[in-house]
Amino acid sequence: MKYDKINKNNAMLLLLGILIFVIMGILQPRSFLRSANIRGMFIQLPEYGILCYGMMLAMISGGIDLSLVGIANFASIVGATVMIANGNTSFSIMLGILAALVVGIGCGLFNGFLIGYLKIPAMLVTLCGLQLYQGLGLAITKGPALTGLPSNFAKIANNNFLGIPIPFYVFIVSTLVIAYLMKSTVYGQQVKFLGANETASRYSGINNLKVTLLTYMFSGILGAVSGILISSHYNSAKSDYGKSYTLLTLLIVVLGGTNPDGGEGNILGVALAVFVLQLISSAFNILRINSFVKTFVFGIILIGTLLVSEYLDEKKQKE
Amino acid sequence: MTSIHNNKLTTNEAIVTYTILILCTLIGIVNPAFLSFSTIITLSRAMLITLIFAGIEMLVIISGGIDVSFPAIACFASYASIKLILKYNIDSILFFYLFASVLGFGFGCLNAFLIARRHMPPLIATLGVSNIANGATLAFLGTKELSNIPTHIDSLSKAYLFSFTNKSHITYEMTSLILIPIIFLVVLAFFLKFTTLGRGIYAIGGDKNAARIAGYNVKKIQSLVYIAAGVLAAVGGVTYTILMRQASPQNLMGSEMMVIAAVVVGGTRITGGHGTVIGSVLGVLLIAIVQNNLVMVGVPTHFQTFVVGLIIVLGTSVTSIRAKHIANSAKL
């Protein structure tokens, strides 16, 4: 029963994606199918696509991670500071990326500790976390963007490998890692149990605290990876890049069939939803529709999706 | 429960009060000018709008939900109304408040429908509504700030309760708009404490099923809470426009974080069922002091976001540890 619904949702997303692609291909073939547009999509999509996996993990565990964008920016700022201090070498880039990942792990563990040990609701912790990490980033940069990063760093987001932008490979690797984590590890099963019923999970011998810590740690790492991509894309680091991504990730994760109450979610659905949203976003840009209309439409899609899935659930229950 | 009520010196309100007193003493030592009557006037002005929003948010959180759409609703309602007023030259304060309230009512109904009828998670539903309202304001109404407020409406911003001139001949004026949050919060306090509906909000926030079995109409109460929140958000938005003498399509956006923080620091439990008006007022006061006076103690501006974040994290941890402690203690 459950698998039917998930597959139906994914099939719908795939259909929607193809539909948008075909319509735009007919309406604006010159600009939509141009390689620059496709390339732009492949650079932009991983930035929030990777954040979505973090949000998905947190949501499956029965929580939510609103601090992802804050972690991304804070991690990239620390990474940038390290890089600037170590000069223009490949070693300094490695060191900077490592520093960013460490920051991501640290922030994630801090979130996980407050949520799992002190039992503060995830929504509140991560909302505060957003403020806290953004504030730390602001304290380091003192406001303006950090520039003067090593010249090779910008190549991460802006160079191609076999004709496809490098961020897209990062996205694929993240997808595979998370898919493996969810399908083939004990952790993957435990996080679903935890999200479905916390008490039952505790009584069945699962260490809830450990699972929560791991979940938010993974989420933090994903945030940091996205932060590295964003700062490489802009070749600078700032505390308020990608502010609109919080709602976007929530929307994608819900659209991808993740249950906002926890316990359910699939990677394929989220990945498909990332593509669909990127197609919509590009279509808006090419049709020169005001970006505020995009905000409006995304809000409607979010609520519409929830209404439809709620309606389908109700119908199924009646049967 | 008894343990909290018996010891009035360790309630959440008391802890926040101590923090405020210590903070004021510290700021006062560094900068004696802080400890004067004019500070009260400056702070009340800074707190005015936050107090209205904190009242709304507290009501929603007590009922077991959360509302992040009120800044967007406030902006939409006040901006749309002022556009209409400017277009047809309707220079009436009453019309401004009424029309905005109707718009707020509409959005409140939408929230109520999604959360009470369709059982959506409140955070996601209100986040969606927030985007709809904010996107609609900017996409269809305009992005410009309007400062040509009609004279009669504008005159309200210059209505003062009293004024006070200090030794260096600077005059401080207490705006009469402060009466709006005061009246609202007093009414809210009485409503929560002495009416069946008010107790019902605590009941459904504590345990929805128990409240339903006890005979409360959960859907109806939830709907009322979100509709009231929508209307009051619009009132807050209009008041902000008059106070600032300028209508902005998005100045208030992002204030939800601070308001939730103030409410939670003031002892309202984010999981619902607990919270007092006095606590929320103290929370707002604490955050207003921190936000407006950190510079006085020598904290640079770019550290402020971090310090406020830290206070929220500490404040919520204290509240949560206390709640955990109470939950674990022996029940009588």
XYZ file of C-alpha atoms in Angstrom:
651
model
C 0.000 0.000 0.000
C 2.641 2.436 1.163
C 4.944 1.669 -1.752
C 2.107 2.253 -4.193
C 1.666 5.776 -2.936
C 5.363 6.616 -3.007
C 5.721 5.307 -6.523
C 2.641 7.188 -7.615
C 4.098 10.380 -6.191
C 7.406 9.802 -7.954
C 5.676 8.971 -11.237
C 3.675 12.182 -10.918
C 6.854 14.198 -10.307
C 8.587 12.603 -13.281
C 5.602 13.353 -15.465
C 5.476 16.940 -14.227
C 9.183 17.388 -14.939
C 8.870 16.011 -18.461
C 5.763 18.138 -19.050
C 7.526 21.367 -18.036
C 10.551 20.409 -20.090
C 8.458 19.718 -23.183
C 6.274 22.823 -22.805
C 9.288 25.067 -22.310
C 11.109 23.296 -25.139
C 8.219 24.185 -27.451
C 7.591 27.683 -26.087
C 11.153 28.932 -25.829
C 13.391 26.355 -27.515
C 16.201 28.811 -28.201
C 16.718 30.001 -24.671
C 15.495 27.016 -22.677
C 17.422 24.315 -24.493
C 20.525 26.470 -24.853
C 23.560 24.912 -23.227
C 24.110 27.961 -20.983
C 20.684 27.486 -19.414
C 21.160 23.747 -18.885
C 24.629 24.399 -17.466
C 23.238 27.050 -15.134
C 20.649 24.567 -13.900
C 23.337 21.986 -13.196
C 25.371 24.511 -11.188
C 22.451 25.884 -9.194
C 20.561 22.686 -8.490
C 23.210 20.982 -6.302
C 23.432 24.032 -4.005
C 19.976 23.490 -2.592
C 19.606 19.876 -3.701
C 22.220 18.845 -1.132
C 20.533 20.984 1.540
C 17.310 19.105 0.756
C 18.867 15.790 1.794
C 19.792 17.306 5.152
C 16.248 18.561 5.587
C 14.915 15.168 4.497
C 17.002 13.267 7.056
C 15.911 15.611 9.834
C 12.270 15.336 8.756
C 12.355 11.533 8.561
C 13.714 11.492 12.121
C 10.602 13.426 13.155
C 12.330 16.808 13.383
C 13.201 19.596 11.003
C 16.390 21.474 10.220
C 15.815 25.158 9.587
C 19.432 26.042 10.365
C 20.872 24.468 7.189
C 21.398 27.739 5.358
C 23.009 29.191 8.496
C 25.359 26.201 8.741
C 26.181 26.462 5.027
C 27.167 30.107 5.290
C 28.978 29.784 8.625
C 30.967 26.786 7.348
C 31.903 28.540 4.136
C 32.933 31.666 6.055
C 35.226 29.668 8.346
C 36.547 27.778 5.312
C 37.166 31.059 3.495
C 38.959 32.545 6.513
C 41.255 29.524 6.676
C 41.918 29.718 2.929
C 42.667 33.431 3.013
C 45.057 32.923 5.934
C 46.942 30.146 4.118
C 47.492 31.805 0.786
C 46.789 30.838 -2.781
C 47.698 27.116 -2.840
C 45.848 23.831 -3.344
C 46.847 22.845 0.182
C 45.069 25.906 1.557
C 41.932 24.983 -0.415
C 41.987 21.474 1.058
C 42.484 22.915 4.523
C 39.617 25.357 4.008
C 37.240 22.627 2.838
C 38.243 20.468 5.785
C 37.605 23.368 8.172
C 34.179 23.924 6.614
C 33.279 20.252 7.045
C 34.436 20.299 10.674
C 32.248 23.344 11.296
C 29.312 21.540 9.675
C 29.827 18.516 11.918
C 30.164 20.753 14.988
C 26.994 22.736 14.269
C 25.094 19.537 13.498
C 26.201 17.858 16.710
C 25.255 20.969 18.686
C 21.750 20.883 17.148
C 21.517 17.145 17.781
C 22.619 17.512 21.397
C 20.002 20.168 22.161
C 17.299 18.157 20.391
C 18.191 14.665 21.559
C 19.562 15.282 25.029
C 17.823 18.422 26.289
C 14.622 17.458 24.413
C 14.068 20.943 23.037
C 11.799 20.759 19.969
C 13.836 20.518 16.760
C 12.006 23.387 15.164
C 12.987 25.757 17.961
C 16.584 24.532 18.197
C 17.228 24.909 14.501
C 15.435 28.255 14.305
C 17.725 29.487 17.098
C 20.616 27.708 15.380
C 19.969 29.696 12.220
C 20.213 32.898 14.234
C 23.291 31.687 16.102
C 25.282 30.467 13.084
C 24.299 33.472 11.032
C 25.414 35.658 13.939
C 28.746 33.851 14.208
C 29.282 34.270 10.480
C 28.419 37.949 10.759
C 30.798 38.324 13.701
C 33.644 36.888 11.608
C 32.962 38.813 8.394
C 31.749 41.998 10.165
C 29.071 42.326 7.460
C 30.498 42.410 3.933
C 31.390 39.317 1.896
C 34.799 37.706 2.343
C 36.705 37.882 -0.922
C 40.209 37.084 -2.063
C 39.764 33.318 -2.000
C 42.371 31.164 -3.790
C 41.828 31.417 -7.538
C 41.469 27.661 -7.998
C 38.634 27.504 -5.462
C 36.183 29.151 -7.865
C 36.884 26.369 -10.349
C 35.094 23.842 -8.133
C 31.692 25.263 -8.992
C 32.466 26.836 -12.339
C 34.482 24.175 -14.159
C 33.253 21.199 -16.133
C 34.215 17.570 -16.095
C 33.170 15.683 -19.243
C 30.957 18.608 -20.171
C 28.972 18.619 -16.948
C 29.614 21.137 -14.131
C 31.470 19.631 -11.164
C 28.757 20.517 -8.551
C 26.464 18.110 -10.305
C 28.869 15.242 -9.586
C 28.899 16.287 -5.949
C 25.110 16.142 -6.013
C 25.132 12.639 -7.514
C 27.685 11.392 -4.993
C 25.623 12.846 -2.115
C 22.501 11.200 -3.519
C 24.214 7.811 -3.697
C 25.714 8.139 -0.200
C 22.393 9.128 1.360
C 20.568 6.396 -0.575
C 23.060 3.838 0.737
C 22.744 5.241 4.253
C 18.957 5.024 4.211
C 18.540 1.671 2.456
C 21.471 -0.461 3.523
C 22.601 0.608 6.978
C 21.194 -0.010 10.425
C 21.132 3.737 10.952
C 18.762 4.144 8.000
C 16.225 1.796 9.550
C 16.640 3.274 13.020
C 16.039 6.835 11.877
C 12.749 5.775 10.276
C 11.669 4.027 13.466
C 12.617 7.063 15.514
C 10.587 9.324 13.264
C 7.576 7.031 13.235
C 7.352 6.606 16.994
C 9.926 7.862 19.436
C 8.704 5.898 22.448
C 8.383 2.642 20.551
C 11.851 3.173 19.124
C 13.315 3.649 22.620
C 11.589 0.530 23.966
C 12.836 -1.536 21.043
C 16.389 -0.851 22.127
C 17.354 1.938 19.751
C 19.618 4.596 21.206
C 17.478 7.593 20.276
C 20.115 10.112 21.332
C 22.758 8.515 19.118
C 20.443 8.384 16.114
C 19.423 12.021 16.611
C 23.048 13.122 16.946
C 23.998 11.232 13.782
C 21.028 12.645 11.867
C 21.825 16.265 12.622
C 25.544 15.613 12.105
C 24.856 14.291 8.593
C 22.561 17.236 8.041
C 25.346 19.592 9.176
C 27.867 17.932 6.836
C 25.449 18.305 3.919
C 24.963 21.952 4.894
C 28.730 22.483 4.836
C 29.104 20.795 1.440
C 26.406 23.051 0.030
C 28.111 26.047 1.661
C 31.382 25.153 -0.085
C 29.570 24.970 -3.443
C 27.767 28.285 -2.868
C 30.907 30.165 -1.869
C 32.832 28.618 -4.753
C 30.042 29.690 -7.116
C 30.185 33.303 -5.923
C 33.936 33.092 -5.177
C 33.209 34.724 -1.817
C 31.573 33.940 1.518
C 28.845 35.922 3.269
C 26.442 35.313 6.147
C 23.276 35.803 4.117
C 23.758 33.921 0.872
C 20.963 31.592 -0.177
C 18.395 32.985 2.262
C 15.503 31.810 0.106
C 16.746 28.226 0.241
C 15.098 27.425 3.588
C 11.586 27.498 2.201
C 12.716 25.963 -1.061
C 14.226 22.928 0.691
C 11.112 22.475 2.832
C 8.945 22.671 -0.261
C 11.088 20.180 -2.196
C 11.264 17.692 0.649
C 7.489 17.765 1.159
C 6.908 17.650 -2.589
C 9.233 14.647 -2.766
C 6.900 12.616 -0.591
C 8.551 13.005 2.817
C 6.059 12.916 5.664
C 6.324 16.182 7.676
C 5.400 14.200 10.806
C 8.374 11.897 10.347
C 9.005 8.240 9.631
C 8.604 8.265 5.859
C 10.622 9.561 2.983
C 12.441 8.470 -0.127
C 15.548 9.789 -1.784
C 14.349 9.273 -5.336
C 11.286 11.415 -4.699
C 13.352 14.239 -3.246
C 15.859 14.061 -6.106
C 13.013 14.216 -8.636
C 11.446 17.135 -6.789
C 14.784 18.981 -6.916
C 14.797 18.629 -10.704
C 11.167 19.688 -11.057
C 11.700 22.799 -8.946
C 14.817 23.726 -10.887
C 12.879 23.369 -14.145
C 10.094 25.598 -12.820
C 12.629 28.113 -11.580
C 14.463 28.225 -14.924
C 11.192 28.487 -16.797
C 10.279 31.510 -14.674
C 13.617 33.134 -15.385
C 13.358 32.588 -19.121
C 9.767 33.816 -19.326
C 11.056 36.890 -17.439
C 8.526 36.529 -14.667
C 9.223 38.639 -11.588
C 11.089 36.648 -8.929
C 8.494 37.689 -6.327
C 5.875 35.816 -8.338
C 8.125 32.794 -7.870
C 7.911 33.171 -4.089
C 4.136 33.415 -4.400
C 3.889 30.355 -6.648
C 6.229 28.275 -4.464
C 4.036 29.065 -1.463
C 0.975 27.903 -3.372
C 2.740 24.723 -4.551
C 3.792 23.903 -0.970
C 0.274 24.229 0.379
C -1.260 22.612 -2.686
C 0.963 19.547 -2.354
C 0.083 19.138 1.288
C -3.623 19.553 0.575
C -3.548 16.948 -2.176
C -1.582 14.390 -0.144
C -3.865 15.018 2.837
C -6.895 14.465 0.610
C -5.461 11.247 -0.849
C -4.684 9.936 2.650
C -8.213 10.643 3.775
C -9.679 8.920 0.757
C -7.505 5.885 1.321
C -8.552 5.680 4.952
C -12.209 5.767 3.997
C -11.719 2.848 1.620
C 2.474 21.527 39.132
C 2.520 22.355 42.821
C 6.277 22.748 42.869
C 6.123 25.625 40.375
C 3.368 27.501 42.130
C 4.753 27.189 45.621
C 8.047 28.855 44.928
C 7.469 32.224 43.315
C 11.178 33.073 43.375
C 12.160 30.412 40.845
C 9.384 30.766 38.283
C 10.362 31.529 34.744
C 9.100 35.079 35.043
C 11.293 35.562 38.111
C 14.404 34.282 36.312
C 13.790 36.615 33.372
C 13.256 39.493 35.816
C 16.595 38.778 37.518
C 18.317 38.684 34.130
C 16.752 42.011 33.165
C 17.778 43.594 36.482
C 21.375 42.354 36.205
C 21.566 43.500 32.594
C 20.165 46.940 33.446
C 22.634 47.323 36.317
C 25.506 46.366 34.029
C 24.459 48.773 31.289
C 23.787 51.427 33.931
C 27.306 51.084 35.344
C 28.904 51.397 31.920
C 26.575 54.147 30.804
C 24.690 55.992 33.600
C 22.497 57.716 31.008
C 20.679 54.408 30.614
C 19.150 54.628 34.078
C 16.858 57.551 33.345
C 13.216 58.080 32.600
C 13.889 58.675 28.925
C 15.000 55.050 28.534
C 11.486 53.930 29.405
C 10.055 56.063 26.614
C 12.646 54.895 24.083
C 12.159 51.263 25.063
C 8.360 51.428 24.919
C 8.589 52.762 21.405
C 10.987 49.986 20.437
C 8.777 47.355 22.068
C 5.417 48.590 20.827
C 5.020 46.444 17.727
C 6.875 43.451 19.148
C 4.443 43.423 22.079
C 1.452 43.106 19.760
C 3.105 40.320 17.775
C 4.313 38.571 20.929
C 0.723 38.499 22.215
C -0.413 36.840 18.988
C 2.440 34.365 18.882
C 1.964 33.440 22.541
C -1.708 32.697 21.910
C -0.837 30.468 18.959
C 1.982 28.666 20.774
C -0.175 28.036 23.847
C -2.722 26.382 21.550
C 0.014 23.961 20.474
C 0.828 25.536 17.110
C 3.194 28.120 15.717
C 2.677 31.041 13.361
C 5.454 32.404 11.176
C 3.120 34.139 8.752
C 2.175 37.179 10.858
C 4.886 39.550 9.505
C 3.847 38.761 5.936
C 0.154 39.182 6.790
C 0.902 42.464 8.576
C 2.847 43.779 5.588
C 0.245 42.666 3.061
C -2.722 44.038 5.005
C -1.212 47.429 5.817
C 0.432 47.904 2.421
C -2.683 46.950 0.450
C -4.846 49.221 2.625
C -2.546 52.207 2.308
C -2.451 51.741 -1.477
C -6.240 51.780 -1.585
C -6.340 54.788 0.738
C -3.895 56.715 -1.426
C -5.693 55.803 -4.622
C -9.191 56.857 -3.529
C -8.056 59.477 -1.054
C -9.834 57.936 1.937
C -8.167 59.698 4.831
C -9.651 57.771 7.731
C -7.869 55.958 10.549
C -10.913 53.791 11.183
C -11.053 52.695 7.541
C -7.321 51.922 7.611
C -7.675 49.653 10.630
C -10.929 48.059 9.492
C -9.919 47.313 5.935
C -6.559 45.886 7.003
C -8.313 43.770 9.614
C -10.591 42.335 6.949
C -7.540 41.335 4.896
C -5.917 39.890 8.022
C -9.130 38.008 8.701
C -8.918 36.462 5.234
C -5.383 35.179 5.771
C -6.280 34.051 9.275
C -9.112 31.984 7.804
C -6.686 30.434 5.329
C -4.320 29.454 8.159
C -7.238 28.158 10.200
C -8.521 26.088 7.295
C -5.138 24.515 6.591
C -4.271 23.760 10.204
C -7.586 23.056 11.926
C -9.527 21.492 9.052
C -6.794 19.891 6.920
C -4.452 19.014 9.832
C -1.308 20.398 8.260
C 1.757 20.912 10.430
C 1.365 24.559 11.582
C 4.953 25.538 10.794
C 4.789 24.372 7.186
C 1.282 25.725 6.611
C 2.110 29.181 7.947
C 5.442 29.205 6.113
C 3.546 28.564 2.887
C 0.981 31.259 3.681
C 3.807 33.625 4.580
C 5.329 33.113 1.142
C 1.992 33.582 -0.557
C 1.316 36.827 1.315
C 4.824 38.215 0.920
C 5.119 37.139 -2.713
C 1.725 38.652 -3.490
C 2.660 41.952 -1.818
C 5.902 42.324 -3.730
C 4.742 40.893 -7.034
C 1.300 42.459 -7.363
C 1.263 45.508 -5.079
C 4.718 46.930 -5.525
C 8.111 47.107 -3.889
C 8.327 50.826 -3.144
C 8.158 52.254 0.348
C 5.366 54.803 0.601
C 5.960 57.765 2.867
C 3.138 60.040 1.673
C 0.710 58.945 4.386
C -2.494 61.099 4.330
C -2.468 63.888 6.928
C -5.287 62.683 9.169
C -3.852 59.192 9.505
C -0.396 60.637 9.939
C -1.599 62.889 12.751
C -1.975 59.804 14.936
C 1.785 59.359 14.895
C 2.093 62.770 16.526
C -0.491 62.171 19.236
C 1.401 61.899 22.498
C 0.281 60.753 25.906
C 2.818 62.925 27.674
C 6.230 64.366 27.014
C 9.287 64.624 29.162
C 12.245 66.961 28.844
C 15.493 65.881 30.424
C 18.316 68.001 31.849
C 19.992 68.508 28.496
C 16.685 69.795 27.069
C 15.980 66.838 24.833
C 12.254 66.149 24.731
C 11.014 62.584 24.800
C 7.404 61.937 23.846
C 5.384 58.881 24.736
C 3.338 57.931 21.688
C -0.310 57.210 22.381
C -0.094 54.156 20.130
C 1.400 52.354 23.138
C -2.180 52.055 24.391
C -2.909 49.486 21.660
C -0.540 46.780 22.963
C -1.371 47.628 26.575
C -5.125 47.245 26.078
C -4.651 44.178 23.895
C -2.395 42.425 26.398
C -4.620 43.221 29.391
C -7.668 41.889 27.541
C -5.667 38.842 26.455
C -4.559 38.125 30.015
C -8.141 38.266 31.310
C -9.397 36.239 28.366
C -6.850 33.474 28.941
C -7.377 33.349 32.666
C -11.087 33.820 33.198
C -12.989 32.590 30.157
C -13.861 29.026 29.202
C -12.516 29.620 25.730
C -9.249 30.891 27.186
C -8.849 27.805 29.346
C -9.752 25.754 26.284
C -6.731 27.148 24.427
C -4.458 25.902 27.222
C -6.303 22.588 27.192
C -5.905 21.877 23.484
C -2.264 22.971 23.642
C -1.604 20.578 26.507
C -3.276 17.556 24.982
C -5.579 17.752 21.994
C -7.258 14.403 22.558
C -7.802 14.963 26.250
C -9.300 18.360 25.491
C -11.640 16.847 22.918
C -12.788 14.184 25.331
C -13.263 16.845 28.003
C -15.760 18.481 25.674
C -13.782 21.242 23.986
C -14.369 21.764 20.281
C -10.735 21.534 19.198
C -11.290 22.546 15.557
C -13.341 25.575 16.546
C -10.837 26.800 19.125
C -7.869 26.279 16.779
C -9.661 28.139 13.995
C -10.494 31.031 16.309
C -6.863 31.294 17.421
C -5.491 31.516 13.880
C -8.222 33.897 12.708
C -7.581 36.154 15.700
C -3.873 35.967 14.922
C -4.508 37.106 11.359
C -6.677 40.065 12.393
C -4.262 41.156 15.121
C -1.294 40.827 12.775
C -3.032 43.300 10.469
C -3.624 45.659 13.417
C 0.071 45.370 14.251
C 1.017 46.127 10.655
C -1.193 49.226 10.523
C 0.172 50.452 13.847
C 3.713 49.949 12.548
C 2.927 51.937 9.415
C 1.521 54.818 11.450
C 4.361 54.727 13.979
C 7.068 54.715 11.309
C 5.082 57.175 9.117
C 5.929 54.947 6.183
C 4.337 51.905 4.551
C 6.799 49.214 3.605
C 6.010 45.983 1.749
C 8.607 43.978 3.655
C 10.182 45.835 6.563
C 8.615 43.502 9.104
C 9.741 40.333 7.354
C 12.126 38.335 9.500
C 10.769 39.691 12.778
C 9.004 36.368 13.489
C 12.240 34.875 14.779
C 12.713 37.571 17.391
C 9.075 37.419 18.449
C 9.130 33.644 18.893
C 12.360 34.065 20.828
C 10.839 36.687 23.134
C 7.797 34.525 23.793
C 9.838 31.410 24.503
C 12.349 33.235 26.684
C 9.325 34.515 28.598
C 8.460 30.962 29.611
C 5.868 29.943 27.030
C 6.513 26.306 26.286
C 6.940 25.730 22.550
C 5.111 22.404 22.833
C 1.981 24.218 23.950
C -0.213 24.418 26.995
C 1.875 26.830 29.062
C 2.473 30.548 28.931
C 1.584 33.852 30.528
C 1.165 37.390 29.249
C 3.504 38.776 31.918
C 6.194 36.294 30.922
C 5.937 37.303 27.284
C 6.110 41.009 28.144
C 9.251 40.340 30.192
C 10.706 38.313 27.315
C 10.058 41.166 24.892
C 11.611 43.607 27.368
C 14.738 41.464 27.750
C 15.249 41.142 24.001
C 14.522 44.853 23.429
C 17.142 45.821 26.030
C 19.675 43.457 24.488
C 18.967 44.623 20.953
C 18.982 48.320 21.710
C 21.699 48.637 24.299
C 24.438 46.121 23.559
C 26.375 48.876 21.840
C 26.396 50.774 25.151
C 28.279 47.946 26.905
C 30.787 47.844 24.073
C 29.488 44.883 22.059
C 30.088 45.673 18.358
C 27.033 45.746 16.094
C 28.075 42.711 14.080
C 28.073 40.580 17.236
C 24.433 41.368 18.005
C 22.820 38.600 15.973
C 25.095 36.115 17.711
C 24.434 37.450 21.208
C 20.666 37.465 20.672
C 20.901 33.921 19.313
C 22.913 32.851 22.340
C 20.374 34.358 24.737
C 17.581 32.496 22.974
C 19.440 29.189 23.106
C 20.243 29.638 26.796
C 16.718 30.822 27.560
C 15.094 27.874 25.819
C 17.514 25.428 27.409
C 16.610 26.712 30.867
C 12.889 26.458 30.104
C 13.329 23.009 28.650
C 15.487 21.653 31.465
C 12.888 22.907 33.934
C 10.111 21.238 31.944
C 12.099 17.997 31.835
C 12.691 18.233 35.566
C 8.999 18.767 36.259
C 8.040 15.888 33.941
C 10.456 13.551 35.722
C 9.486 14.558 39.252
C 7.081 12.385 41.231
C 3.456 13.052 40.397
C 0.979 13.401 43.205
